[in-house]
mmCIF file of C-alpha atoms in Angstrom:
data_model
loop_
_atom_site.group_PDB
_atom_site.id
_atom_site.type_symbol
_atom_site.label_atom_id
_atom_site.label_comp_id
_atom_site.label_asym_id
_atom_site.label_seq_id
_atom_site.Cartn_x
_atom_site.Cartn_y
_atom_site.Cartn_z
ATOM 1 C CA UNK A 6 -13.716 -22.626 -6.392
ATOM 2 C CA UNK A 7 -13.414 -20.501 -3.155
ATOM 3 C CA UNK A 8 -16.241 -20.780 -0.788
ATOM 4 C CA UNK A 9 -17.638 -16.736 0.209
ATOM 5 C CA UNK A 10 -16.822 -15.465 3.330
ATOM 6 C CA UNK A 11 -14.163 -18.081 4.379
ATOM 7 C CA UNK A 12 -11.620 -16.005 6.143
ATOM 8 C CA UNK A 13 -7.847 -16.577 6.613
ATOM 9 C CA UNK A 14 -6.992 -17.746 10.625
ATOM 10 C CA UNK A 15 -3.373 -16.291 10.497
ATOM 11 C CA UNK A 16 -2.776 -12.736 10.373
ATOM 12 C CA UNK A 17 0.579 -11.330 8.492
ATOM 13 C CA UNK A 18 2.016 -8.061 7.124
ATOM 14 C CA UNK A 19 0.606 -6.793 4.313
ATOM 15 C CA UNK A 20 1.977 -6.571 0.236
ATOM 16 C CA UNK A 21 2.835 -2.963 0.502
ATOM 17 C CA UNK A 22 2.680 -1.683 3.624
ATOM 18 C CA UNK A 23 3.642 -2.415 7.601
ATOM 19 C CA UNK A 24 0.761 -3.932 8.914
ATOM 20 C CA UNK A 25 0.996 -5.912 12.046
ATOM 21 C CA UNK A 26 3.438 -8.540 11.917
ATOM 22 C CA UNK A 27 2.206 -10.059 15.675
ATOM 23 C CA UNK A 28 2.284 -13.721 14.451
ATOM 24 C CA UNK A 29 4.017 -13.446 11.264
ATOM 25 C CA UNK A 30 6.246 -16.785 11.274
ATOM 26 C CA UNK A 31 3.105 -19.079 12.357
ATOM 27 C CA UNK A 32 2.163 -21.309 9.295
ATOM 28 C CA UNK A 33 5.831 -21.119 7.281
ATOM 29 C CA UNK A 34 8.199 -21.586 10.961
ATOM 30 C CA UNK A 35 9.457 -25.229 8.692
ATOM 31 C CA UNK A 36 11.062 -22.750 6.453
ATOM 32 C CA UNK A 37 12.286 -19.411 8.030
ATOM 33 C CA UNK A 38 11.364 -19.342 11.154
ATOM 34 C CA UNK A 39 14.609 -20.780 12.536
ATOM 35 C CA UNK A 40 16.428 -18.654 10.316
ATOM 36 C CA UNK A 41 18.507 -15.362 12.449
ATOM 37 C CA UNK A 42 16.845 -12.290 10.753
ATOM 38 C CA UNK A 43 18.817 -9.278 9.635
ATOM 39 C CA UNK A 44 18.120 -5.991 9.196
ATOM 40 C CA UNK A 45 18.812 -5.416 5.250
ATOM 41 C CA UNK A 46 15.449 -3.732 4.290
ATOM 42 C CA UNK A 47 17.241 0.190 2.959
ATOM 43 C CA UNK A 48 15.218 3.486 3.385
ATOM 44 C CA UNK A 49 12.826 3.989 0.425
ATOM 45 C CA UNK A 50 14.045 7.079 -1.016
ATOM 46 C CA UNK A 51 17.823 6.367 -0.109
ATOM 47 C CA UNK A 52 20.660 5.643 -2.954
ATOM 48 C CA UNK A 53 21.453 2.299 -3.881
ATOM 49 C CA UNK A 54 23.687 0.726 -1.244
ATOM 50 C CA UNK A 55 27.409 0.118 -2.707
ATOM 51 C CA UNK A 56 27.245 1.769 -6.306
ATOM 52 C CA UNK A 57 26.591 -0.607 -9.593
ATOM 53 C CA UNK A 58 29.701 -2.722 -9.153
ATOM 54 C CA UNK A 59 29.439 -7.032 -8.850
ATOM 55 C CA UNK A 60 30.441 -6.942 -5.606
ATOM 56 C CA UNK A 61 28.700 -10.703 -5.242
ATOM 57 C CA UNK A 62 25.772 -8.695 -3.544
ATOM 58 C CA UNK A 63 22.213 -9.537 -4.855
ATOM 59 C CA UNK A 64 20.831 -6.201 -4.432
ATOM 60 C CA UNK A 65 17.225 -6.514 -5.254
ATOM 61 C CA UNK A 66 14.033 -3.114 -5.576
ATOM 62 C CA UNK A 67 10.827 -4.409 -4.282
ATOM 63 C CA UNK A 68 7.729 -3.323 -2.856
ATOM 64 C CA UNK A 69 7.474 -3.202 0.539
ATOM 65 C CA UNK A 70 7.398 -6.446 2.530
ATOM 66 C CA UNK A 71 7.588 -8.723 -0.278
ATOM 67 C CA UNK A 72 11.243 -9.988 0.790
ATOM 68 C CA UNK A 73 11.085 -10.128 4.688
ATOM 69 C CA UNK A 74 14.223 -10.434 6.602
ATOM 70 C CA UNK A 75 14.062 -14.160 6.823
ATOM 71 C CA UNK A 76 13.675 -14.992 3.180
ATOM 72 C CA UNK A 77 16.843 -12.813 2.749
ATOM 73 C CA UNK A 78 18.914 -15.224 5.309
ATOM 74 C CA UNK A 79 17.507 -18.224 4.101
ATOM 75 C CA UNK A 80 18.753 -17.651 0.725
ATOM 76 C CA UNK A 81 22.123 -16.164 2.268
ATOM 77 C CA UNK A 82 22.458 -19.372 3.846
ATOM 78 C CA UNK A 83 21.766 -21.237 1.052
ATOM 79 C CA UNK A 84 23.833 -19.899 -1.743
ATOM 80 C CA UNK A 85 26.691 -17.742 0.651
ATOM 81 C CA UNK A 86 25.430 -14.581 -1.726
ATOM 82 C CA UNK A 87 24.560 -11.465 0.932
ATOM 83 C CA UNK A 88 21.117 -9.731 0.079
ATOM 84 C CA UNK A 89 20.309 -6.261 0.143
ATOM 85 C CA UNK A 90 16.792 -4.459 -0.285
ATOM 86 C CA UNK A 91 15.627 -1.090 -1.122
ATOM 87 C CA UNK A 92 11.634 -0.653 -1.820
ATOM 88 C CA UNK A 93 9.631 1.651 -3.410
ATOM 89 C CA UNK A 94 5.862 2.535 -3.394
ATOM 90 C CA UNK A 95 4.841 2.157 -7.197
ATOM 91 C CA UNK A 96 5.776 1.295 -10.249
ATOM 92 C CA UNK A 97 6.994 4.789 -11.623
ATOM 93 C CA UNK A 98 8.692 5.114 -8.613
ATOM 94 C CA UNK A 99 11.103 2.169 -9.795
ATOM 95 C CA UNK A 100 10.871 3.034 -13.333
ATOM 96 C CA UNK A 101 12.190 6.385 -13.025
ATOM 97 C CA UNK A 102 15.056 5.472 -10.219
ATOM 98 C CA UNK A 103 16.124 2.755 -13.060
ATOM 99 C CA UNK A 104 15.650 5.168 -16.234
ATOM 100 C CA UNK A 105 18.184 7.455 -13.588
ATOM 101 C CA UNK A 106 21.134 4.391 -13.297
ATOM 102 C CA UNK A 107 19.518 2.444 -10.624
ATOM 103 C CA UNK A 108 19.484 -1.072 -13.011
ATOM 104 C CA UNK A 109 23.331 -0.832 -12.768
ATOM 105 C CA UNK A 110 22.682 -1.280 -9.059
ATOM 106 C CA UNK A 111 20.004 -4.182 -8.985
ATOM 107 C CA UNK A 112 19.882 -7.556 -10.427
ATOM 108 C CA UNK A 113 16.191 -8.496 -9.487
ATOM 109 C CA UNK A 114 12.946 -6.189 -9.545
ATOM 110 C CA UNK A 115 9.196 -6.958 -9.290
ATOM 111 C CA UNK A 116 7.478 -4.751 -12.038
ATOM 112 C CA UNK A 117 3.935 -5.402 -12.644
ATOM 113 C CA UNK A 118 2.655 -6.506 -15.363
ATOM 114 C CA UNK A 119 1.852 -3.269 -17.375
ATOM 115 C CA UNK A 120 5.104 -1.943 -15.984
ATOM 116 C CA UNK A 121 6.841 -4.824 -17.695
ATOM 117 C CA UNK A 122 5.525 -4.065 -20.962
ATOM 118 C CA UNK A 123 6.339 -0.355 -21.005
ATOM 119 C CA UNK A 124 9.811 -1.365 -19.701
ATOM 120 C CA UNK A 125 10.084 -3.409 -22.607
ATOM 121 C CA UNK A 126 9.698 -0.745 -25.103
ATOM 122 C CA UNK A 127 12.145 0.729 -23.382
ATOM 123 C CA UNK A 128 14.669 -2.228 -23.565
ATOM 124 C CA UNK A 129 15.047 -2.009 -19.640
ATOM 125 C CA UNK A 130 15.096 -5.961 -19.233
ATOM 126 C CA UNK A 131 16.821 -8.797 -19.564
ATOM 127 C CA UNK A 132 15.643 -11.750 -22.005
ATOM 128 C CA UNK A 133 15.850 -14.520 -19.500
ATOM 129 C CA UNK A 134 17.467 -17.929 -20.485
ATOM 130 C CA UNK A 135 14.600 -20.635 -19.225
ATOM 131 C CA UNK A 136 17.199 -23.110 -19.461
ATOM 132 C CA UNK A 137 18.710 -21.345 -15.954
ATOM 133 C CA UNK A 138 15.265 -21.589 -14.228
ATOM 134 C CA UNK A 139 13.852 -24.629 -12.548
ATOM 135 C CA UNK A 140 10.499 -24.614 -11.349
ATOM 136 C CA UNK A 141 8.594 -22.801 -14.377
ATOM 137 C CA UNK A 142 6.135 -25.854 -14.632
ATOM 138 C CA UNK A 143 5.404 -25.381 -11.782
ATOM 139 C CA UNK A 144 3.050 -21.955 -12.871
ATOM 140 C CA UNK A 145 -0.191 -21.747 -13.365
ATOM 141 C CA UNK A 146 -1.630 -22.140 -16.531
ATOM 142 C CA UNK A 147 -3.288 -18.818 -16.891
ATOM 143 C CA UNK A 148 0.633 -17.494 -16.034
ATOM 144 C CA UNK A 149 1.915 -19.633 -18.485
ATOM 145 C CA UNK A 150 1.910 -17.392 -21.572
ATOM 146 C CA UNK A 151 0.964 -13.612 -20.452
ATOM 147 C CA UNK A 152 -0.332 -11.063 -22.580
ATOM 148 C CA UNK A 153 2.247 -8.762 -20.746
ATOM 149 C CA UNK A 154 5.297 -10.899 -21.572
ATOM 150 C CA UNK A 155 4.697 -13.552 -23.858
ATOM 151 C CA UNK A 156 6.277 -16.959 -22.857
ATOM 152 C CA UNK A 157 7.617 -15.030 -19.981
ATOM 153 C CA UNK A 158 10.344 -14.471 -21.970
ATOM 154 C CA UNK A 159 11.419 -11.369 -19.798
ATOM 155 C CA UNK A 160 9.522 -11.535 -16.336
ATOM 156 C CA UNK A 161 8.499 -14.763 -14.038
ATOM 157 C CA UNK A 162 4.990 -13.926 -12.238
ATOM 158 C CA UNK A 163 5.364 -13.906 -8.447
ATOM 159 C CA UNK A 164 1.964 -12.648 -7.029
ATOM 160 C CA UNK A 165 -1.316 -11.638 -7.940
ATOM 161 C CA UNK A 166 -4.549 -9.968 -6.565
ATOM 162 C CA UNK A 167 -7.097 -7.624 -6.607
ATOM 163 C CA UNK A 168 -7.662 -4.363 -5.977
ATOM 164 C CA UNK A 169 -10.816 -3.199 -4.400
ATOM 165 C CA UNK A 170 -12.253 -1.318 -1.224
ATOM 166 C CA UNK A 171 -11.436 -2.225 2.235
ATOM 167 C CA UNK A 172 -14.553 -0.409 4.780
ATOM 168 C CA UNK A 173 -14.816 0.474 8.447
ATOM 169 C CA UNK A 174 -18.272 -1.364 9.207
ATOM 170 C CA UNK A 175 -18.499 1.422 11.768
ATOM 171 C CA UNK A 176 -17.629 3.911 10.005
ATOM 172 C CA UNK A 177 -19.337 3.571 6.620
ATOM 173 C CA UNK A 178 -22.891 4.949 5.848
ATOM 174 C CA UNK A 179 -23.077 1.414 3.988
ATOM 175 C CA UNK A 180 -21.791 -1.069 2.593
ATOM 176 C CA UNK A 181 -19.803 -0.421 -0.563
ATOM 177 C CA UNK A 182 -21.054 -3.001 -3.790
ATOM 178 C CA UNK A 183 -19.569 -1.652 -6.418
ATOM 179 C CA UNK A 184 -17.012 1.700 -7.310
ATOM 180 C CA UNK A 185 -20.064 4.079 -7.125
ATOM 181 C CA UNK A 186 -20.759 3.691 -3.869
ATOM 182 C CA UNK A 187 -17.955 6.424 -3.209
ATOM 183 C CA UNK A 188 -20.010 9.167 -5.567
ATOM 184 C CA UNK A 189 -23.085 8.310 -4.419
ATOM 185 C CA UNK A 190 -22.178 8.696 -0.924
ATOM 186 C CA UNK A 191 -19.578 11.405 -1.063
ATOM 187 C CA UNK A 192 -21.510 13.949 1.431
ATOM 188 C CA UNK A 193 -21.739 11.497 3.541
ATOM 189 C CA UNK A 194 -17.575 10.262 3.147
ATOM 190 C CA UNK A 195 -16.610 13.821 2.551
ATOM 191 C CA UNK A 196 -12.701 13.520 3.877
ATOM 192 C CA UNK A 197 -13.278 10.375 4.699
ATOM 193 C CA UNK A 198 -12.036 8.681 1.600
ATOM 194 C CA UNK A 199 -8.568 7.351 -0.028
ATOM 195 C CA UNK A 200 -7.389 6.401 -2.907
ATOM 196 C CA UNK A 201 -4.320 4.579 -3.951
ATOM 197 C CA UNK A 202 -1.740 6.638 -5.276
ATOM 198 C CA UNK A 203 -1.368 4.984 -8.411
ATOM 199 C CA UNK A 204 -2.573 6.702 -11.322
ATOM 200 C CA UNK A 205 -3.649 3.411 -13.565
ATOM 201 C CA UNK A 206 -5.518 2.193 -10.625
ATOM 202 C CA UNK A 207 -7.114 4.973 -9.420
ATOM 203 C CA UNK A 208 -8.263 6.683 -12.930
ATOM 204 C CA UNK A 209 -8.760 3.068 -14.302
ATOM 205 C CA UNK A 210 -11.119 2.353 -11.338
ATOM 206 C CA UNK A 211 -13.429 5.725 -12.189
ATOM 207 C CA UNK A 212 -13.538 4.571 -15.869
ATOM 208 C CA UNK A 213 -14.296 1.083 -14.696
ATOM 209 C CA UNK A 214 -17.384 2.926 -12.488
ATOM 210 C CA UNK A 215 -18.589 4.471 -16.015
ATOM 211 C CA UNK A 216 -18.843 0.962 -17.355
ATOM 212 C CA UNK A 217 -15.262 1.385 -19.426
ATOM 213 C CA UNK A 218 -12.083 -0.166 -19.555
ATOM 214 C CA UNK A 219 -8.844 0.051 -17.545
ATOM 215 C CA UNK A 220 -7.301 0.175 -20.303
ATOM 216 C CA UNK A 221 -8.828 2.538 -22.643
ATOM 217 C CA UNK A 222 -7.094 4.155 -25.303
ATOM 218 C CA UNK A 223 -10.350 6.243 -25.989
ATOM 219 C CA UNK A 224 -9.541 10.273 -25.188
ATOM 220 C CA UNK A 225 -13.158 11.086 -24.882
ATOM 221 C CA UNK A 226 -13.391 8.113 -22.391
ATOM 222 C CA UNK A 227 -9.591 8.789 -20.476
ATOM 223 C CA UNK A 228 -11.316 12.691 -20.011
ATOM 224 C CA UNK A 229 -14.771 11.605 -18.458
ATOM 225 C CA UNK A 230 -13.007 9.626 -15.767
ATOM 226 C CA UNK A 231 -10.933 12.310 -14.918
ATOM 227 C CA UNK A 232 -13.846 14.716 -14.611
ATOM 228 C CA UNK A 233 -15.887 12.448 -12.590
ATOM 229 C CA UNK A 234 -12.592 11.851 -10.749
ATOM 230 C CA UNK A 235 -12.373 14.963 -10.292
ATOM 231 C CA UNK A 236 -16.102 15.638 -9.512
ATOM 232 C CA UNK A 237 -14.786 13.137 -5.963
ATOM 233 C CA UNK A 238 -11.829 15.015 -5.305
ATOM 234 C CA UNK A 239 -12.901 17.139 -2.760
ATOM 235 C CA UNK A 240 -14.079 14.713 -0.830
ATOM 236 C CA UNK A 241 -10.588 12.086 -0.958
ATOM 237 C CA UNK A 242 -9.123 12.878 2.381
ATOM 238 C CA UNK A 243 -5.904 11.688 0.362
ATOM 239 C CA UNK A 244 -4.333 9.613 -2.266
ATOM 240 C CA UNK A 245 -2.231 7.244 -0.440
ATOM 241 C CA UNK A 246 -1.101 3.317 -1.117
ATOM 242 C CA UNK A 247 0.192 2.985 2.144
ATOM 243 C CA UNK A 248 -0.389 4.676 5.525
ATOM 244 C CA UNK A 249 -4.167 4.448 5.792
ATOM 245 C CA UNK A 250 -4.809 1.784 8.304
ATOM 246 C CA UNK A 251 -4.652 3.484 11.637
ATOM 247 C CA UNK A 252 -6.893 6.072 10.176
ATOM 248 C CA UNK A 253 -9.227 3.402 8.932
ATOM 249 C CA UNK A 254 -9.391 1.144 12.365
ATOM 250 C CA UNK A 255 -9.786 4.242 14.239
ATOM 251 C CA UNK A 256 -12.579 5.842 12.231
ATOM 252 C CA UNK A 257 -11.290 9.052 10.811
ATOM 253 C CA UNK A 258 -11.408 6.733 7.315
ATOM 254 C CA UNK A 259 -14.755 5.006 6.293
ATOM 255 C CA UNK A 260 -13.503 3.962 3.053
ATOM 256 C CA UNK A 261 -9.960 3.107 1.623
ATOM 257 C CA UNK A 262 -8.991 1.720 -2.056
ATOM 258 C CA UNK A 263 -6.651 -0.777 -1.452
ATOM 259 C CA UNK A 264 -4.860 -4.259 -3.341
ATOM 260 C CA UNK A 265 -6.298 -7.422 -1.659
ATOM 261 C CA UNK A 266 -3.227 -8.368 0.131
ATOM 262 C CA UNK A 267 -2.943 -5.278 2.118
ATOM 263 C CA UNK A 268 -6.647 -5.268 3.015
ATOM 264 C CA UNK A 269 -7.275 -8.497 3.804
ATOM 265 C CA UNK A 270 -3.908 -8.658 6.472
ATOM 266 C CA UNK A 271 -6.752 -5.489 7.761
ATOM 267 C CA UNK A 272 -9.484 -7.437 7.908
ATOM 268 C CA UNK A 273 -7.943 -10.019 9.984
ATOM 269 C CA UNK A 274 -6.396 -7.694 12.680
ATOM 270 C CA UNK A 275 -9.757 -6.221 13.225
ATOM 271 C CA UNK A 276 -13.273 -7.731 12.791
ATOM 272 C CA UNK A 277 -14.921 -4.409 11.391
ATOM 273 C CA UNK A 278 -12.752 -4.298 8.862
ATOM 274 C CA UNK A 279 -14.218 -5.700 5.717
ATOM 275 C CA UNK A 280 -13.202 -6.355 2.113
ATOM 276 C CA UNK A 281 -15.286 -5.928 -1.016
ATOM 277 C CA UNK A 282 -14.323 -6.258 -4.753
ATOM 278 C CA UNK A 283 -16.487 -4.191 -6.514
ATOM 279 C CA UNK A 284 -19.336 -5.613 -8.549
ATOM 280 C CA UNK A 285 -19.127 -4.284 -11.886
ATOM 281 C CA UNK A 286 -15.232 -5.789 -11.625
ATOM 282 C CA UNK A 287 -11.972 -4.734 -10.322
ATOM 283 C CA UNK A 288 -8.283 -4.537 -11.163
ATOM 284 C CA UNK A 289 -6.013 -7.620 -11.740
ATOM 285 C CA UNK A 290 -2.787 -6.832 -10.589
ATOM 286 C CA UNK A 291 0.187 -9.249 -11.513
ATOM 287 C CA UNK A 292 4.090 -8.766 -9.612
ATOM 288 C CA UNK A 293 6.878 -10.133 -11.680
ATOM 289 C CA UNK A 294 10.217 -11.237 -10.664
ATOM 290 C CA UNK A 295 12.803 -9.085 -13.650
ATOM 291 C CA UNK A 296 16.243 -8.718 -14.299
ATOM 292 C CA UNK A 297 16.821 -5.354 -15.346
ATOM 293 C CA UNK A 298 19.007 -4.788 -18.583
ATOM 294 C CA UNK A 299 21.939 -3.531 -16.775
ATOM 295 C CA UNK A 300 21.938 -5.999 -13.950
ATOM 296 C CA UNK A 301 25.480 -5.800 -11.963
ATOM 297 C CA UNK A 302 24.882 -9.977 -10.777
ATOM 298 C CA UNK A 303 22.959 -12.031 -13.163
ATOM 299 C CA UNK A 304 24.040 -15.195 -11.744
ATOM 300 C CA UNK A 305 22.625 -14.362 -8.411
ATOM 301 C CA UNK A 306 18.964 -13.217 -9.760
ATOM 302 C CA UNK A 307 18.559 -16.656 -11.073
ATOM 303 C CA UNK A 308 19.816 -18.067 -8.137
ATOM 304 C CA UNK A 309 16.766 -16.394 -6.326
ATOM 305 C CA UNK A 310 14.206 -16.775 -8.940
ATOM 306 C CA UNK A 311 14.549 -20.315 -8.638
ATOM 307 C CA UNK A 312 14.575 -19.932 -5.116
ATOM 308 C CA UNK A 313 11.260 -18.475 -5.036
ATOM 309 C CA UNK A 314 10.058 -20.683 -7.682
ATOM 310 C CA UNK A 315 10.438 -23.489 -4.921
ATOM 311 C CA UNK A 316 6.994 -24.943 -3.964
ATOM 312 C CA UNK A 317 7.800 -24.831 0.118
ATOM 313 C CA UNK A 318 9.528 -21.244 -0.375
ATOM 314 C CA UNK A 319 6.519 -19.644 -2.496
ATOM 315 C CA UNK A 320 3.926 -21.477 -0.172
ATOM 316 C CA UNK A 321 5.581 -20.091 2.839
ATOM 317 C CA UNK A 322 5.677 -16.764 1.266
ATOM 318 C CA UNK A 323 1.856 -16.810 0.872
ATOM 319 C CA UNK A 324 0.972 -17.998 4.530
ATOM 320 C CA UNK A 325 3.256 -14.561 5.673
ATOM 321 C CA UNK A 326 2.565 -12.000 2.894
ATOM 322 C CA UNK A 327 -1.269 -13.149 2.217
ATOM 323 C CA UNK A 328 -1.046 -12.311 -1.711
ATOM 324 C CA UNK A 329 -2.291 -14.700 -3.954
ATOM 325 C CA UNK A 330 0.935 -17.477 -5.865
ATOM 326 C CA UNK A 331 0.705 -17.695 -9.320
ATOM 327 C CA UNK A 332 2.782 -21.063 -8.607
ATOM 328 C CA UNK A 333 0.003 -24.206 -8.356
ATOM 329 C CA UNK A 334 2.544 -26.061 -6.454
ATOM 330 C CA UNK A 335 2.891 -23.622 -3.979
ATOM 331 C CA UNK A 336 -1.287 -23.204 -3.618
ATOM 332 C CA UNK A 337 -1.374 -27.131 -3.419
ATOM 333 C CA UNK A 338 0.444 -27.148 -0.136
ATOM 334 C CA UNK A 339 -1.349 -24.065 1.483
ATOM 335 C CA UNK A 340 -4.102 -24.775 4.020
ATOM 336 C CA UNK A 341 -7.412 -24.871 2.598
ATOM 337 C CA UNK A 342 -8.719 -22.128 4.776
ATOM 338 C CA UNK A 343 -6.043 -20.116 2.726
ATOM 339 C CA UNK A 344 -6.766 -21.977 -0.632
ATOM 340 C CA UNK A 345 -10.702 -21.510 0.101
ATOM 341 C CA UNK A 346 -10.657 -17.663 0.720
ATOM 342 C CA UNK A 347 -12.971 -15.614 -1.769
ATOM 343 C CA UNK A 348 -11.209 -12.536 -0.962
ATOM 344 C CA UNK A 349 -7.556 -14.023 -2.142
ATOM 345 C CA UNK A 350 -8.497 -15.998 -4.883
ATOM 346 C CA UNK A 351 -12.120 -14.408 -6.196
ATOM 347 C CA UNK A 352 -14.395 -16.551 -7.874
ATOM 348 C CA UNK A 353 -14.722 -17.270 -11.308
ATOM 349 C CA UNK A 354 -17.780 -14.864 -11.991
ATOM 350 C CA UNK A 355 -15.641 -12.039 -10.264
ATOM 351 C CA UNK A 356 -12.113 -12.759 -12.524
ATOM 352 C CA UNK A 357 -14.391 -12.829 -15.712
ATOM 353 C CA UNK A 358 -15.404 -8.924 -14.786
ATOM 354 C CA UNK A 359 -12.304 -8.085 -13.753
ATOM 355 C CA UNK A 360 -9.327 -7.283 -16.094
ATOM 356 C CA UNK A 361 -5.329 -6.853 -15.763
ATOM 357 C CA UNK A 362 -3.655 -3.422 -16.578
ATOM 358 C CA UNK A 363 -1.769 -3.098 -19.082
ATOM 359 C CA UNK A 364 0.319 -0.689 -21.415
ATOM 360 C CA UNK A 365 -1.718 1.840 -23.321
ATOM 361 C CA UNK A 366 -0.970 3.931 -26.691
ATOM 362 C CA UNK A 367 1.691 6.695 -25.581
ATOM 363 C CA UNK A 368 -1.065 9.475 -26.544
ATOM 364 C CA UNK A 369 -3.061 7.845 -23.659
ATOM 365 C CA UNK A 370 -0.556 7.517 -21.467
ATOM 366 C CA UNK A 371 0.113 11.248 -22.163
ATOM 367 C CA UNK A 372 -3.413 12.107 -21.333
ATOM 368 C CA UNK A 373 -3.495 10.126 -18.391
ATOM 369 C CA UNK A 374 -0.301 11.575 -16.930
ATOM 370 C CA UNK A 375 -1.918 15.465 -17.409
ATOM 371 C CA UNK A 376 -5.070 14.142 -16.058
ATOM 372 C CA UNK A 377 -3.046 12.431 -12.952
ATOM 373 C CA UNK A 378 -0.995 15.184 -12.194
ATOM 374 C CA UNK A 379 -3.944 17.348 -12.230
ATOM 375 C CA UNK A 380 -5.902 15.867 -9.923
ATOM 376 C CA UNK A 381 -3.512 15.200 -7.617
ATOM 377 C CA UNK A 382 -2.288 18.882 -7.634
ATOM 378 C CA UNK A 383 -6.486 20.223 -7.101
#
């Protein structure tokens, strides 16, 4: 079980956004660091590079800073297939840019877990062939069999966290305990507040403050968060899932919502930076490794799921991205300041309170895309 307030010595770049990469390599050099890095990271909102054709590319939609420069050589060099990688910002983001032709263009995404049942429904997926993959016993046992893909028949988990609130000590009238520390203190944090940009995360945290679920399918319920969302909106300097950290280290920002990954690469650039899941429970986010339905190079994907399957490739991984592995292999050979951190892998009590998104009815998903778009419009 972690031990509280044991705090990771290396600092990295973050899950989804450009944090500080100063000393990036230190802790994984065995694997990458060696490696020449190239510059195949694609703007976000540019087309796929080179059309939908097999031209023995593995082109590959991620969030940001999962697949660093040197990962992509190190599998170049090991397999002679060239890599390239286009990111996005959430989970609709890729949806939509697939729904519009992108899964001709890529053979590997990283949907998360509620994104991978929806995409199911919409037959945007491959059924993967486990006989291809080597490594899968090397998962965790609560990844084993997810709710979100049974027998991970159509996704392999990657990554996994938390998402909570990550505080300027200096800047905060207090310090946050649970989700309604932001409406109880909202005169105070008036424009001094963000949320993610992510409308399961940020409306599922406000029912979570009113003691309901995520994942409520209740109308009643799915309208009282938005109300008490907005009731806050006033005072939200912006919804934003990147982009928030200079604010927050200078002080203009007291309080940002935030996954675990990105905060705690925060927390260890600057000491008043601090990390809290919320008491009453938080998200529990999941990122898969997909094929999509239409994938142009299906050979290749497996090639680098397996890859990142690998125990010394996933570890390595960790020690740069500082997101939690879903691989025990992996975790065995990670330091044990890493393997003893309560903010990357909570403690029991905490994961029993907490609970992983997933798909709702489509008449909730309705009501939570008016209520979203709503808010976000006030």
């Amino acid at each position: 079980m972690p031990v509280p307030g044991t705090r990771l010595q290396t600092p990295s770049f973050s899950r989804r956004s450009a944090v500080s990469r100063r000393r990036f390599l230190q802790g994984s050099a065995a694997v990458v660091a060696s490696l020449a890095a190239t510059n195949c990271r694609q703007n976000l909102a540019g087309p796929p590079a080179g059309g939908g054709a097999n031209d023995g590319t593995l082109r590959i939609y991620t969030w940001a800073n999962y697949t660093d420069d040197g990962l992509a050589q190190a599998f170049t060099e090991r397999t002679g297939i060239p890599v390239v990688i286009d990111i996005y910002d959430s989970n609709e983001v890729m949806l939509t840019r697939l729904q519009a032709g992108g899964g001709d263009a890529y053979s590997i995404i990283y949907p998360s877990d509620y994104m991978v049942s929806e995409m199911l429904e919409l037959d945007l997926l491959t059924e993967l062939d486990q006989s291809l993959l080597t490594g899968l016993e090397n998962l965790r046992a609560q990844w084993s069999n997810p709710a979100y893909d049974p027998n991970n028949a159509h996704s392999i988990p990657f990554c996994w966290g938390t998402t909570g609130l990550l505080y300027n000590r200096e800047a905060s009238p207090g310090e946050p305990i649970d989700w309604n520390f932001l409406w109880d203190n909202q005169a105070k944090l008036s424009r001094r507040i963000t949320m993610l940009d992510d409308m399961r995360e940020t409306l599922g945290a406000t029912l979570k403050s009113m003691g309901y679920s995520y994942n409520s399918n209740n109308p009643a319920e799915i309208e009282a968060a938005y109300n008490r969302l907005l009731e806050l909106r006033p005072h939200i300097a912006a919804f934003k899932t990147t982009g928030f950290e200079n604010e927050l280290l200078s002080g203009d920002l007291s309080v940002s919502m935030a996954y675990s990954s990105d905060a705690i690469a925060l927390t260890l650039e600057d000491d008043r930076m601090q990390y809290i899941i919320p008491a009453s429970g938080a998200s529990l986010w999941t990122d898969t490794l997909a094929i999509p339905a239409t994938a142009p190079n299906v050979d290749a994907a497996y090639q680098w799921i397996n890859f990142l399957l690998e125990p010394e490739v996933a570890s390595a991984a960790v020690e740069r991205l500082f997101f939690a592995t879903a691989n025990q292999a992996a975790f065995d050979l990670l330091p044990a300041d890493i393997q003893n951190n309560a903010d990357l892998y909570p403690s029991d009590e905490i994961l029993a309170k907490s609970e992983g998104i997933v798909a709702v009815d489509t008449a909730s998903t309705d009501l939570f895309d008016q209520f979203w778009t709503e808010v976000t419009s006030a």
